Amino acid sequence: MPKTNIAYEILDRNIEKGAGERRAIVWDSGSWTYNQLREEVDAFARGLQQLGVRKDSKILIRSRNSPGSCVAVLAAYRLGAVAVWANSLLTEDDLAYIAENSEARIAITTSDLADVVENLKARGLLDRVVTVDQGAGYDEVKALGGASKFEFEETSAEDPAFMLYSSGTTGRPKGILHAHRWIVTVGDPALIQMEYQPDDVILTPGEFSFMGTFGHAFSFPLYAGSTIVLYTERAAAETIISALDKHCVTIFVSVPTFYRMLLASPQMQKSFKATKLRFAISTGESLGAAIYEKWMAEYGTPLYDIYGVSEVEVLIGNGPANPVKPGSIGKKLVGMKIALMNDRLEEVPVGEPGVLMIHRSDPGLFLGYYRQPERWKNQHRGEWYYTGDVMRLDEDGYYWGAGREDDLFKSRGYFLSPQEIEDAILKHPAVAEAAVVGLPDEALGSKVAAFVVLRGVADEGKFEQELIEFLRSILAPFKLPKSVKIVDALPKNPVGKILRRALRG
């Protein structure tokens, strides 16, 4: 694969295969076919050239999932520039750091997010801000390029294409830089696993600044010649279900928080059952057996839990080709070079827990942390990239997550997995969400502390003892919570992943 370009793989390759008149992108007030999308991308790319964008230029994208932002990222690929995604929930301080670290001088945004981005321009961190959802800014850029024929920049498989920033849980956010080869080396295995079809319609309520949705709800569907639906409203079960029905969506992609929310809302369940989904995908954190089993009992629509990291995207997953084992994150995707290892870099036996490692020769692995070589170096153990995620492999080739290595804790001499205990708690019909942490205890080393969000309980004062009694038939005595705290909500990161560290204090 000496030469490749993500925009070519998504646009030209599909058009050459006869998909030009198939819908590529749909939104509430319109749609583009693959032919129309290519015209928009090339016109916008010509305009960006007139603004000084060249190969290796960085373009900051802080935007809702709008038609204009989709065009902008594909135009960046066309030019050999780098699309730099930034989550809409980031503070101005975080965004300023990303603009400075990425060396972006132009930003793409939507009107509701423009104020903060304009502040960066006023501070001298950006030269140009383009608002792509209000006509003028988008059309002005297109007009700059005129009608001249556009020849896209030749890029190699190893040339940088896009960058996402980590949530910054252990210091400043890291710029995770990916190459153009990613669309093939990760996209092909993902499509084999999920079996996307050209007539599939895919929707997510999540932003494309999150790797799981950027892959499975934007890049991979378009690579497959499918149709994506842009959901731009605030995530709420009512509006999501309305969009699923209106656009005849066949594949839905979201985080476990949404599936838990839907199961806790009986009034929405009838509407959801009427949708035309082939299957749903859960990404971002482990779904767990309890939620999966409740989902299948209520809906019957296949729900596939997948595992990935921002440094690759998907590595392990469930999909139509393999039976689901409730609680498992599935099987390794074709071609992924991964292993479960102990601290001596020895592969652990089947059934034993180990830290997931990715070999540095894995073709889907990212290029590095932009302008942070020490963090890249520190994340490696010899020839292996260290994920920090603990899991085990069973005799059938299925992986079972145990949680982050720094979330595991020792109590009474036993290493405990919060994920296992949380999954047991979620089997209780009154529990909507749960998180477990180890809190310091002089006698036990750490005590098991559970935080739960309830669906509605008549007597919360008696619930702690009721839950403990319920868990006795599921968990060993040393795994039982020593304290149960009922809370209104659990702390989450911008993509809905529960933050256990915030509960540890």
Short mmCIF file of C-alpha atoms in Angstrom, two decimals:
data_model
loop_
_atom_site.label_atom_id
_atom_site.label_comp_id
_atom_site.label_asym_id
_atom_site.label_seq_id
_atom_site.Cartn_x
_atom_site.Cartn_y
_atom_site.Cartn_z
CA MET A 1 0.00 0.00 0.00
CA PRO A 2 2.63 2.56 -1.07
CA LYS A 3 0.12 5.33 -1.82
CA THR A 4 -3.29 5.89 -0.28
CA ASN A 5 -5.59 8.70 0.74
CA ILE A 6 -8.65 8.38 2.98
CA ALA A 7 -10.72 10.75 0.82
CA TYR A 8 -9.90 8.69 -2.27
CA GLU A 9 -10.87 5.46 -0.51
CA ILE A 10 -14.18 6.93 0.67
CA LEU A 11 -15.19 8.98 -2.38
CA ASP A 12 -13.46 8.01 -5.62
CA ARG A 13 -13.21 4.29 -4.97
CA ASN A 14 -16.95 4.04 -4.22
CA ILE A 15 -17.87 6.16 -7.23
CA GLU A 16 -15.65 4.02 -9.47
CA LYS A 17 -17.57 0.98 -8.18
CA GLY A 18 -20.88 2.52 -9.26
CA ALA A 19 -22.05 4.08 -5.99
CA GLY A 20 -22.07 7.68 -7.23
CA GLU A 21 -25.85 8.14 -7.00
CA ARG A 22 -26.16 6.36 -3.66
CA ARG A 23 -26.81 8.60 -0.66
CA ALA A 24 -23.65 9.21 1.34
CA ILE A 25 -24.72 11.74 4.00
CA VAL A 26 -28.23 12.58 5.21
CA TRP A 27 -29.35 15.28 7.63
CA ASP A 28 -32.70 16.75 8.65
CA SER A 29 -32.99 19.19 5.75
CA GLY A 30 -31.09 17.48 2.97
CA SER A 31 -28.69 14.84 1.68
CA TRP A 32 -25.72 14.33 -0.64
CA THR A 33 -24.98 11.40 -2.91
CA TYR A 34 -21.39 10.23 -3.22
CA ASN A 35 -21.10 12.25 -6.45
CA GLN A 36 -22.44 15.38 -4.77
CA LEU A 37 -20.27 14.87 -1.70
CA ARG A 38 -17.15 14.64 -3.88
CA GLU A 39 -18.12 17.89 -5.63
CA GLU A 40 -18.58 19.63 -2.27
CA VAL A 41 -15.29 18.27 -0.92
CA ASP A 42 -13.28 19.30 -3.97
CA ALA A 43 -14.79 22.79 -4.03
CA PHE A 44 -14.10 23.28 -0.33
CA ALA A 45 -10.56 21.92 -0.73
CA ARG A 46 -9.86 24.43 -3.51
CA GLY A 47 -11.02 27.21 -1.19
CA LEU A 48 -8.84 25.96 1.66
CA GLN A 49 -5.88 26.04 -0.71
CA GLN A 50 -6.56 29.72 -1.32
CA LEU A 51 -6.48 30.23 2.45
CA GLY A 52 -2.99 28.76 2.58
CA VAL A 53 -3.74 25.17 3.56
CA ARG A 54 -1.06 22.84 2.22
CA LYS A 55 0.17 19.30 2.77
CA ASP A 56 0.79 18.70 6.51
CA SER A 57 -1.15 21.85 7.52
CA LYS A 58 -3.31 21.27 10.59
CA ILE A 59 -7.04 22.13 10.54
CA LEU A 60 -8.76 22.31 13.93
CA ILE A 61 -12.32 20.94 13.82
CA ARG A 62 -14.55 21.77 16.77
CA SER A 63 -18.00 21.14 15.43
CA ARG A 64 -21.24 19.30 15.75
CA ASN A 65 -21.73 16.44 13.31
CA SER A 66 -22.73 18.83 10.53
CA PRO A 67 -22.56 18.42 6.73
CA GLY A 68 -19.94 21.18 6.59
CA SER A 69 -17.64 19.54 9.12
CA CYS A 70 -17.83 16.23 7.20
CA VAL A 71 -16.83 18.06 4.03
CA ALA A 72 -14.02 19.86 5.88
CA VAL A 73 -12.37 16.68 7.16
CA LEU A 74 -12.55 15.00 3.75
CA ALA A 75 -11.18 18.17 2.12
CA ALA A 76 -8.28 18.09 4.57
CA TYR A 77 -7.49 14.55 3.43
CA ARG A 78 -7.66 15.68 -0.20
CA LEU A 79 -5.01 18.31 0.50
CA GLY A 80 -2.76 16.03 2.52
CA ALA A 81 -3.53 18.24 5.52
CA VAL A 82 -4.30 16.89 9.00
CA ALA A 83 -7.82 17.10 10.47
CA VAL A 84 -7.54 17.81 14.21
CA TRP A 85 -10.72 16.87 16.08
CA ALA A 86 -11.62 18.64 19.34
CA ASN A 87 -14.62 17.71 21.49
CA SER A 88 -17.31 20.38 21.86
CA LEU A 89 -17.30 20.06 25.67
CA LEU A 90 -13.66 21.08 26.08
CA THR A 91 -12.96 24.31 27.94
CA GLU A 92 -11.35 27.30 26.26
CA ASP A 93 -8.14 26.50 28.14
CA ASP A 94 -8.08 22.94 26.77
CA LEU A 95 -8.92 24.16 23.28
CA ALA A 96 -6.16 26.76 23.42
CA TYR A 97 -3.69 24.03 24.37
CA ILE A 98 -4.86 21.85 21.45
CA ALA A 99 -4.60 24.74 18.98
CA GLU A 100 -1.09 25.51 20.16
CA ASN A 101 0.10 21.91 20.43
CA SER A 102 -1.32 20.88 17.06
CA GLU A 103 0.03 24.01 15.31
CA ALA A 104 -3.36 24.54 13.64
CA ARG A 105 -3.88 28.03 12.20
CA ILE A 106 -7.38 27.57 10.79
CA ALA A 107 -10.46 26.22 12.58
CA ILE A 108 -13.76 24.76 11.41
CA THR A 109 -16.70 25.17 13.78
CA THR A 110 -20.48 25.52 14.04
CA SER A 111 -22.33 28.65 15.12
CA ASP A 112 -23.21 27.42 18.61
CA LEU A 113 -19.52 26.75 19.33
CA ALA A 114 -18.00 29.70 17.48
CA ASP A 115 -17.55 32.12 20.40
CA VAL A 116 -14.83 30.10 22.12
CA VAL A 117 -13.04 29.45 18.84
CA GLU A 118 -13.19 33.15 17.93
CA ASN A 119 -11.61 33.89 21.33
CA LEU A 120 -8.61 31.80 20.29
CA LYS A 121 -8.31 33.86 17.13
CA ALA A 122 -8.42 37.06 19.20
CA ARG A 123 -5.60 35.64 21.34
CA GLY A 124 -3.47 35.06 18.24
CA LEU A 125 -3.70 31.27 18.36
CA LEU A 126 -5.63 31.02 15.08
CA ASP A 127 -5.58 33.00 11.83
CA ARG A 128 -8.99 32.04 10.46
CA VAL A 129 -12.28 30.64 11.79
CA VAL A 130 -14.82 29.16 9.36
CA THR A 131 -18.37 28.58 10.59
CA VAL A 132 -19.80 25.86 8.38
CA ASP A 133 -23.46 25.61 9.41
CA GLN A 134 -24.65 29.11 8.50
CA GLY A 135 -24.11 29.24 4.76
CA ALA A 136 -21.87 32.28 4.50
CA GLY A 137 -18.67 30.87 5.97
CA TYR A 138 -18.97 27.56 4.14
CA ASP A 139 -19.98 29.15 0.83
CA GLU A 140 -17.28 31.81 1.07
CA VAL A 141 -14.58 29.16 1.30
CA LYS A 142 -16.04 27.29 -1.68
CA ALA A 143 -16.21 30.53 -3.70
CA LEU A 144 -12.53 31.26 -3.08
CA GLY A 145 -11.51 28.26 -5.13
CA GLY A 146 -13.45 29.20 -8.23
CA ALA A 147 -14.32 26.54 -10.78
CA SER A 148 -10.84 25.25 -11.58
CA LYS A 149 -10.34 21.49 -11.67
CA PHE A 150 -8.98 20.15 -8.41
CA GLU A 151 -6.16 17.62 -8.29
CA PHE A 152 -5.84 16.10 -4.86
CA GLU A 153 -2.49 15.83 -3.12
CA GLU A 154 -0.68 12.54 -3.49
CA THR A 155 -0.20 10.95 -0.07
CA SER A 156 1.51 7.79 1.09
CA ALA A 157 0.14 5.22 3.50
CA GLU A 158 2.38 6.62 6.26
CA ASP A 159 1.48 10.29 5.76
CA PRO A 160 -0.48 11.82 8.67
CA ALA A 161 -4.24 12.18 8.07
CA PHE A 162 -6.07 13.00 11.30
CA MET A 163 -5.53 13.56 14.98
CA LEU A 164 -7.79 13.13 17.98
CA TYR A 165 -6.99 14.36 21.46
CA SER A 166 -7.29 12.22 24.56
CA SER A 167 -9.52 13.42 27.38
CA GLY A 168 -6.47 14.44 29.42
CA THR A 169 -7.17 12.22 32.44
CA THR A 170 -3.47 12.01 33.34
CA GLY A 171 -2.22 15.45 32.41
CA ARG A 172 -2.62 17.54 29.28
CA PRO A 173 -4.51 15.92 26.36
CA LYS A 174 -2.39 13.87 23.97
CA GLY A 175 -2.61 14.41 20.22
CA ILE A 176 -3.11 10.92 18.79
CA LEU A 177 -1.85 11.10 15.21
CA HIS A 178 -3.05 8.59 12.60
CA ALA A 179 -1.88 7.84 9.06
CA HIS A 180 -3.85 7.44 5.83
CA ARG A 181 -3.25 3.66 5.98
CA TRP A 182 -5.70 3.52 8.92
CA ILE A 183 -8.78 3.47 6.68
CA VAL A 184 -7.59 0.19 5.12
CA THR A 185 -5.65 -1.50 7.94
CA VAL A 186 -8.40 -0.93 10.53
CA GLY A 187 -11.37 -0.30 8.23
CA ASP A 188 -11.12 -3.63 6.40
CA PRO A 189 -11.06 -5.80 9.57
CA ALA A 190 -13.88 -3.70 11.09
CA LEU A 191 -16.08 -4.19 8.03
CA ILE A 192 -15.37 -7.92 8.00
CA GLN A 193 -16.40 -8.06 11.66
CA MET A 194 -19.54 -5.89 11.42
CA GLU A 195 -20.65 -6.80 7.87
CA TYR A 196 -21.75 -3.28 6.89
CA GLN A 197 -23.70 -3.36 3.61
CA PRO A 198 -24.13 -0.64 0.95
CA ASP A 199 -27.84 -0.33 1.81
CA ASP A 200 -27.17 0.14 5.54
CA VAL A 201 -28.02 3.47 7.18
CA ILE A 202 -25.91 4.34 10.24
CA LEU A 203 -26.59 6.89 12.99
CA THR A 204 -24.89 7.91 16.23
CA PRO A 205 -25.74 10.61 18.77
CA GLY A 206 -22.04 10.86 19.63
CA GLU A 207 -19.61 13.41 18.21
CA PHE A 208 -17.08 12.34 15.61
CA SER A 209 -14.34 13.71 17.88
CA PHE A 210 -14.65 10.39 19.77
CA MET A 211 -12.73 7.57 18.08
CA GLY A 212 -15.46 4.93 18.43
CA THR A 213 -18.04 7.00 16.56
CA PHE A 214 -15.50 8.52 14.17
CA GLY A 215 -14.70 4.99 13.06
CA HIS A 216 -17.95 3.04 13.23
CA ALA A 217 -20.44 5.83 12.46
CA PHE A 218 -18.48 8.02 10.00
CA SER A 219 -15.33 6.62 8.40
CA PHE A 220 -16.08 2.90 8.09
CA PRO A 221 -19.68 3.28 6.82
CA LEU A 222 -18.57 5.73 4.12
CA TYR A 223 -15.64 3.45 3.26
CA ALA A 224 -18.20 0.65 2.82
CA GLY A 225 -20.39 2.81 0.57
CA SER A 226 -23.18 2.97 3.16
CA THR A 227 -25.23 6.01 4.24
CA ILE A 228 -24.61 8.00 7.42
CA VAL A 229 -27.23 10.14 9.17
CA LEU A 230 -26.04 13.27 10.99
CA TYR A 231 -27.73 13.67 14.35
CA THR A 232 -27.25 17.24 15.56
CA GLU A 233 -29.65 17.62 18.49
CA ARG A 234 -28.87 17.18 22.16
CA ALA A 235 -28.84 13.46 22.91
CA ALA A 236 -32.24 12.43 24.27
CA ALA A 237 -34.06 9.14 23.84
CA GLU A 238 -37.13 10.77 22.26
CA THR A 239 -35.28 12.63 19.50
CA ILE A 240 -32.89 9.75 18.83
CA ILE A 241 -35.75 7.29 18.35
CA SER A 242 -37.54 9.79 16.11
CA ALA A 243 -34.40 10.05 13.94
CA LEU A 244 -34.01 6.26 13.79
CA ASP A 245 -37.57 5.96 12.53
CA LYS A 246 -37.50 8.94 10.13
CA HIS A 247 -34.34 7.83 8.34
CA CYS A 248 -34.96 4.05 8.46
CA VAL A 249 -31.67 3.54 10.32
CA THR A 250 -30.35 -0.03 10.26
CA ILE A 251 -27.23 0.31 12.47
CA PHE A 252 -27.07 2.43 15.62
CA VAL A 253 -23.79 3.26 17.41
CA SER A 254 -23.64 4.59 20.97
CA VAL A 255 -22.08 4.18 24.41
CA PRO A 256 -23.41 1.92 27.21
CA THR A 257 -24.87 4.97 28.97
CA PHE A 258 -27.50 5.33 26.24
CA TYR A 259 -28.53 1.67 26.39
CA ARG A 260 -28.84 1.89 30.18
CA MET A 261 -30.89 5.09 29.79
CA LEU A 262 -33.26 3.45 27.32
CA LEU A 263 -33.77 0.40 29.52
CA ALA A 264 -34.66 2.75 32.41
CA SER A 265 -37.34 4.51 30.33
CA PRO A 266 -40.37 2.20 29.87
CA GLN A 267 -42.30 4.88 27.97
CA MET A 268 -39.64 4.88 25.22
CA GLN A 269 -39.31 1.13 24.83
CA LYS A 270 -42.40 0.65 22.65
CA SER A 271 -41.19 3.33 20.21
CA PHE A 272 -37.71 1.81 20.03
CA LYS A 273 -39.08 -1.65 19.28
CA ALA A 274 -40.77 -0.24 16.17
CA THR A 275 -37.48 0.87 14.57
CA LYS A 276 -35.90 -0.99 11.64
CA LEU A 277 -32.49 -1.70 13.20
CA ARG A 278 -30.47 -4.70 12.04
CA PHE A 279 -28.24 -4.30 15.08
CA ALA A 280 -26.74 -1.82 17.51
CA ILE A 281 -23.11 -1.30 18.54
CA SER A 282 -21.87 -0.40 22.01
CA THR A 283 -18.47 1.27 22.31
CA GLY A 284 -16.47 3.37 24.77
CA GLU A 285 -16.53 1.04 27.77
CA SER A 286 -17.64 -2.50 28.53
CA LEU A 287 -21.38 -3.06 28.19
CA GLY A 288 -21.48 -5.91 30.71
CA ALA A 289 -23.56 -9.08 30.81
CA ALA A 290 -26.42 -7.60 32.85
CA ILE A 291 -27.22 -4.77 30.43
CA TYR A 292 -26.80 -7.08 27.42
CA GLU A 293 -29.18 -9.66 28.86
CA LYS A 294 -31.77 -7.03 29.80
CA TRP A 295 -31.49 -5.55 26.32
CA MET A 296 -31.96 -8.87 24.54
CA ALA A 297 -34.91 -9.78 26.77
CA GLU A 298 -36.59 -6.43 26.09
CA TYR A 299 -35.78 -5.87 22.40
CA GLY A 300 -34.17 -8.89 20.78
CA THR A 301 -32.28 -6.60 18.37
CA PRO A 302 -28.63 -7.77 18.33
CA LEU A 303 -26.37 -5.53 20.42
CA TYR A 304 -22.65 -5.91 19.78
CA ASP A 305 -20.11 -4.79 22.36
CA ILE A 306 -16.75 -3.79 20.88
CA TYR A 307 -13.42 -2.79 22.40
CA GLY A 308 -10.88 -0.36 21.08
CA VAL A 309 -8.42 2.36 21.96
CA SER A 310 -8.00 5.78 20.35
CA GLU A 311 -4.53 4.70 19.22
CA VAL A 312 -6.08 2.17 16.79
CA GLU A 313 -9.89 2.17 17.02
CA VAL A 314 -11.40 -1.31 17.25
CA LEU A 315 -9.21 -4.30 18.20
CA ILE A 316 -11.69 -6.80 19.63
CA GLY A 317 -15.41 -7.07 19.07
CA ASN A 318 -18.63 -8.95 18.73
CA GLY A 319 -20.42 -9.00 15.40
CA PRO A 320 -22.85 -10.90 13.20
CA ALA A 321 -20.32 -13.62 12.34
CA ASN A 322 -19.91 -15.01 15.88
CA PRO A 323 -22.34 -15.95 18.66
CA VAL A 324 -22.30 -13.47 21.55
CA LYS A 325 -21.18 -14.59 24.99
CA PRO A 326 -22.90 -12.16 27.40
CA GLY A 327 -20.27 -10.08 29.17
CA SER A 328 -17.51 -10.79 26.65
CA ILE A 329 -16.14 -8.02 24.44
CA GLY A 330 -15.81 -10.54 21.60
CA LYS A 331 -12.99 -11.89 19.48
CA LYS A 332 -9.83 -10.36 18.05
CA LEU A 333 -10.33 -8.75 14.66
CA VAL A 334 -8.49 -10.15 11.64
CA GLY A 335 -4.86 -9.01 11.46
CA MET A 336 -4.65 -7.31 14.86
CA LYS A 337 -1.30 -7.99 16.57
CA ILE A 338 -2.27 -8.10 20.23
CA ALA A 339 -1.38 -10.19 23.29
CA LEU A 340 -2.22 -10.39 26.99
CA MET A 341 0.98 -10.10 29.02
CA ASN A 342 2.27 -10.02 32.57
CA ASP A 343 4.76 -7.49 33.93
CA ARG A 344 7.66 -9.62 32.61
CA LEU A 345 6.28 -9.27 29.04
CA GLU A 346 5.33 -12.93 28.98
CA GLU A 347 2.08 -13.96 27.35
CA VAL A 348 -0.32 -15.22 30.02
CA PRO A 349 -2.04 -18.63 29.74
CA VAL A 350 -5.64 -18.92 28.57
CA GLY A 351 -7.98 -17.99 31.42
CA GLU A 352 -5.41 -15.88 33.28
CA PRO A 353 -5.64 -12.07 33.45
CA GLY A 354 -3.08 -9.96 31.61
CA VAL A 355 -2.61 -6.45 30.29
CA LEU A 356 -3.53 -6.01 26.64
CA MET A 357 -0.51 -5.06 24.53
CA ILE A 358 -0.36 -4.06 20.85
CA HIS A 359 2.78 -4.90 18.90
CA ARG A 360 4.40 -1.85 17.37
CA SER A 361 4.25 -3.55 13.95
CA ASP A 362 0.44 -3.65 14.04
CA PRO A 363 -0.57 -1.88 10.79
CA GLY A 364 -3.43 -0.02 12.45
CA LEU A 365 -1.37 1.49 15.27
CA PHE A 366 -1.12 5.26 15.30
CA LEU A 367 1.99 7.24 14.31
CA GLY A 368 2.62 8.67 17.77
CA TYR A 369 1.67 11.42 20.22
CA TYR A 370 2.16 14.67 18.35
CA ARG A 371 5.11 16.69 19.70
CA GLN A 372 5.22 14.46 22.81
CA PRO A 373 7.87 11.83 22.06
CA GLU A 374 8.48 11.04 25.73
CA ARG A 375 4.85 10.07 26.30
CA TRP A 376 5.05 7.83 23.23
CA LYS A 377 8.23 6.24 24.57
CA ASN A 378 6.81 5.78 28.08
CA GLN A 379 3.75 3.98 26.73
CA HIS A 380 5.88 1.17 25.31
CA ARG A 381 7.22 -1.97 26.95
CA GLY A 382 9.91 -3.18 24.58
CA GLU A 383 8.25 -3.81 21.22
CA TRP A 384 4.76 -3.56 22.69
CA TYR A 385 2.37 -0.64 23.16
CA TYR A 386 0.87 -0.78 26.65
CA THR A 387 -2.91 -0.13 26.85
CA GLY A 388 -3.35 -0.51 30.61
CA ASP A 389 -6.52 -2.58 30.09
CA VAL A 390 -6.68 -5.91 31.94
CA MET A 391 -8.58 -8.82 30.41
CA ARG A 392 -8.49 -12.58 29.98
CA LEU A 393 -8.90 -14.85 26.97
CA ASP A 394 -11.06 -17.98 27.15
CA GLU A 395 -10.58 -21.28 25.35
CA ASP A 396 -12.97 -20.23 22.55
CA GLY A 397 -11.02 -17.07 21.69
CA TYR A 398 -13.34 -14.62 23.45
CA TYR A 399 -11.91 -11.75 25.49
CA TRP A 400 -13.32 -10.70 28.88
CA GLY A 401 -12.52 -7.26 30.23
CA ALA A 402 -11.58 -6.74 33.88
CA GLY A 403 -11.09 -2.96 33.74
CA ARG A 404 -8.20 -0.54 33.77
CA GLU A 405 -5.11 -1.77 35.59
CA ASP A 406 -5.24 1.30 37.84
CA ASP A 407 -8.93 0.59 38.67
CA LEU A 408 -8.20 -2.89 40.05
CA PHE A 409 -7.64 -3.07 43.79
CA LYS A 410 -6.73 -5.58 46.50
CA SER A 411 -9.12 -6.39 49.34
CA ARG A 412 -8.44 -9.10 51.93
CA GLY A 413 -5.50 -10.18 49.78
CA TYR A 414 -7.62 -10.70 46.63
CA PHE A 415 -7.30 -8.61 43.47
CA LEU A 416 -10.78 -7.45 42.53
CA SER A 417 -12.24 -6.22 39.26
CA PRO A 418 -14.75 -3.36 39.65
CA GLN A 419 -16.30 -4.38 36.35
CA GLU A 420 -17.27 -7.83 37.63
CA ILE A 421 -18.93 -6.41 40.75
CA GLU A 422 -20.69 -3.66 38.79
CA ASP A 423 -22.11 -6.23 36.40
CA ALA A 424 -23.54 -8.20 39.32
CA ILE A 425 -25.10 -5.05 40.84
CA LEU A 426 -26.71 -4.16 37.51
CA LYS A 427 -28.61 -7.44 37.58
CA HIS A 428 -30.80 -5.95 40.33
CA PRO A 429 -33.97 -4.65 38.65
CA ALA A 430 -33.95 -1.35 40.59
CA VAL A 431 -30.40 -0.38 39.54
CA ALA A 432 -29.98 1.85 36.47
CA GLU A 433 -26.22 2.49 36.76
CA ALA A 434 -23.42 1.34 39.05
CA ALA A 435 -19.76 2.05 39.73
CA VAL A 436 -17.43 0.26 42.14
CA VAL A 437 -14.11 1.47 43.57
CA GLY A 438 -11.70 0.41 46.25
CA LEU A 439 -11.47 2.86 49.14
CA PRO A 440 -8.61 2.74 51.69
CA ASP A 441 -9.30 0.53 54.70
CA GLU A 442 -6.82 -0.21 57.48
CA ALA A 443 -7.99 -3.77 58.04
CA LEU A 444 -8.87 -4.86 54.50
CA GLY A 445 -6.34 -2.88 52.47
CA SER A 446 -9.22 -1.60 50.36
CA LYS A 447 -12.94 -1.95 50.92
CA VAL A 448 -15.46 -2.46 48.14
CA ALA A 449 -17.54 0.70 47.77
CA ALA A 450 -20.51 0.80 45.40
CA PHE A 451 -22.22 3.88 43.99
CA VAL A 452 -25.61 3.29 42.39
CA VAL A 453 -28.24 5.24 40.47
CA LEU A 454 -31.71 3.82 41.03
CA ARG A 455 -34.75 3.60 38.79
CA GLY A 456 -36.99 4.37 41.74
CA VAL A 457 -37.16 2.61 45.10
CA ALA A 458 -39.89 3.04 47.69
CA ASP A 459 -37.54 2.82 50.69
CA GLU A 460 -33.97 3.84 49.90
CA GLY A 461 -33.04 3.36 53.54
CA LYS A 462 -33.51 -0.40 53.23
CA PHE A 463 -32.01 -0.72 49.77
CA GLU A 464 -28.38 -1.20 50.84
CA GLN A 465 -29.17 -4.34 52.79
CA GLU A 466 -31.55 -5.53 50.07
CA LEU A 467 -28.79 -5.18 47.48
CA ILE A 468 -26.22 -7.01 49.62
CA GLU A 469 -28.62 -9.91 50.12
CA PHE A 470 -29.31 -9.97 46.38
CA LEU A 471 -25.57 -10.14 45.62
CA ARG A 472 -24.83 -13.01 48.02
CA SER A 473 -26.02 -15.54 45.47
CA ILE A 474 -23.89 -13.99 42.70
CA LEU A 475 -20.60 -12.88 44.27
CA ALA A 476 -18.08 -14.48 46.60
CA PRO A 477 -18.21 -12.99 50.14
CA PHE A 478 -14.93 -11.05 49.71
CA LYS A 479 -16.38 -9.29 46.64
CA LEU A 480 -19.50 -7.97 48.39
CA PRO A 481 -19.70 -4.17 48.82
CA LYS A 482 -18.93 -2.88 52.30
CA SER A 483 -20.77 0.33 51.52
CA VAL A 484 -23.51 1.30 49.07
CA LYS A 485 -24.16 4.95 48.30
CA ILE A 486 -27.20 6.02 46.32
CA VAL A 487 -26.43 8.97 44.02
CA ASP A 488 -28.41 10.98 41.48
CA ALA A 489 -25.75 10.59 38.78
CA LEU A 490 -22.31 9.09 38.23
CA PRO A 491 -19.37 11.20 37.00
CA LYS A 492 -18.67 10.67 33.30
CA ASN A 493 -16.23 11.94 30.69
CA PRO A 494 -17.46 13.79 27.56
CA VAL A 495 -18.32 10.56 25.75
CA GLY A 496 -20.28 9.05 28.66
CA LYS A 497 -17.65 6.75 30.18
CA ILE A 498 -17.94 6.43 33.97
CA LEU A 499 -14.99 8.00 35.81
CA ARG A 500 -14.20 5.74 38.75
CA ARG A 501 -11.23 7.87 39.78
CA ALA A 502 -13.60 10.75 40.61
CA LEU A 503 -15.36 8.48 43.10
CA ARG A 504 -12.12 7.50 44.79
CA GLY A 505 -11.63 11.13 45.81
#
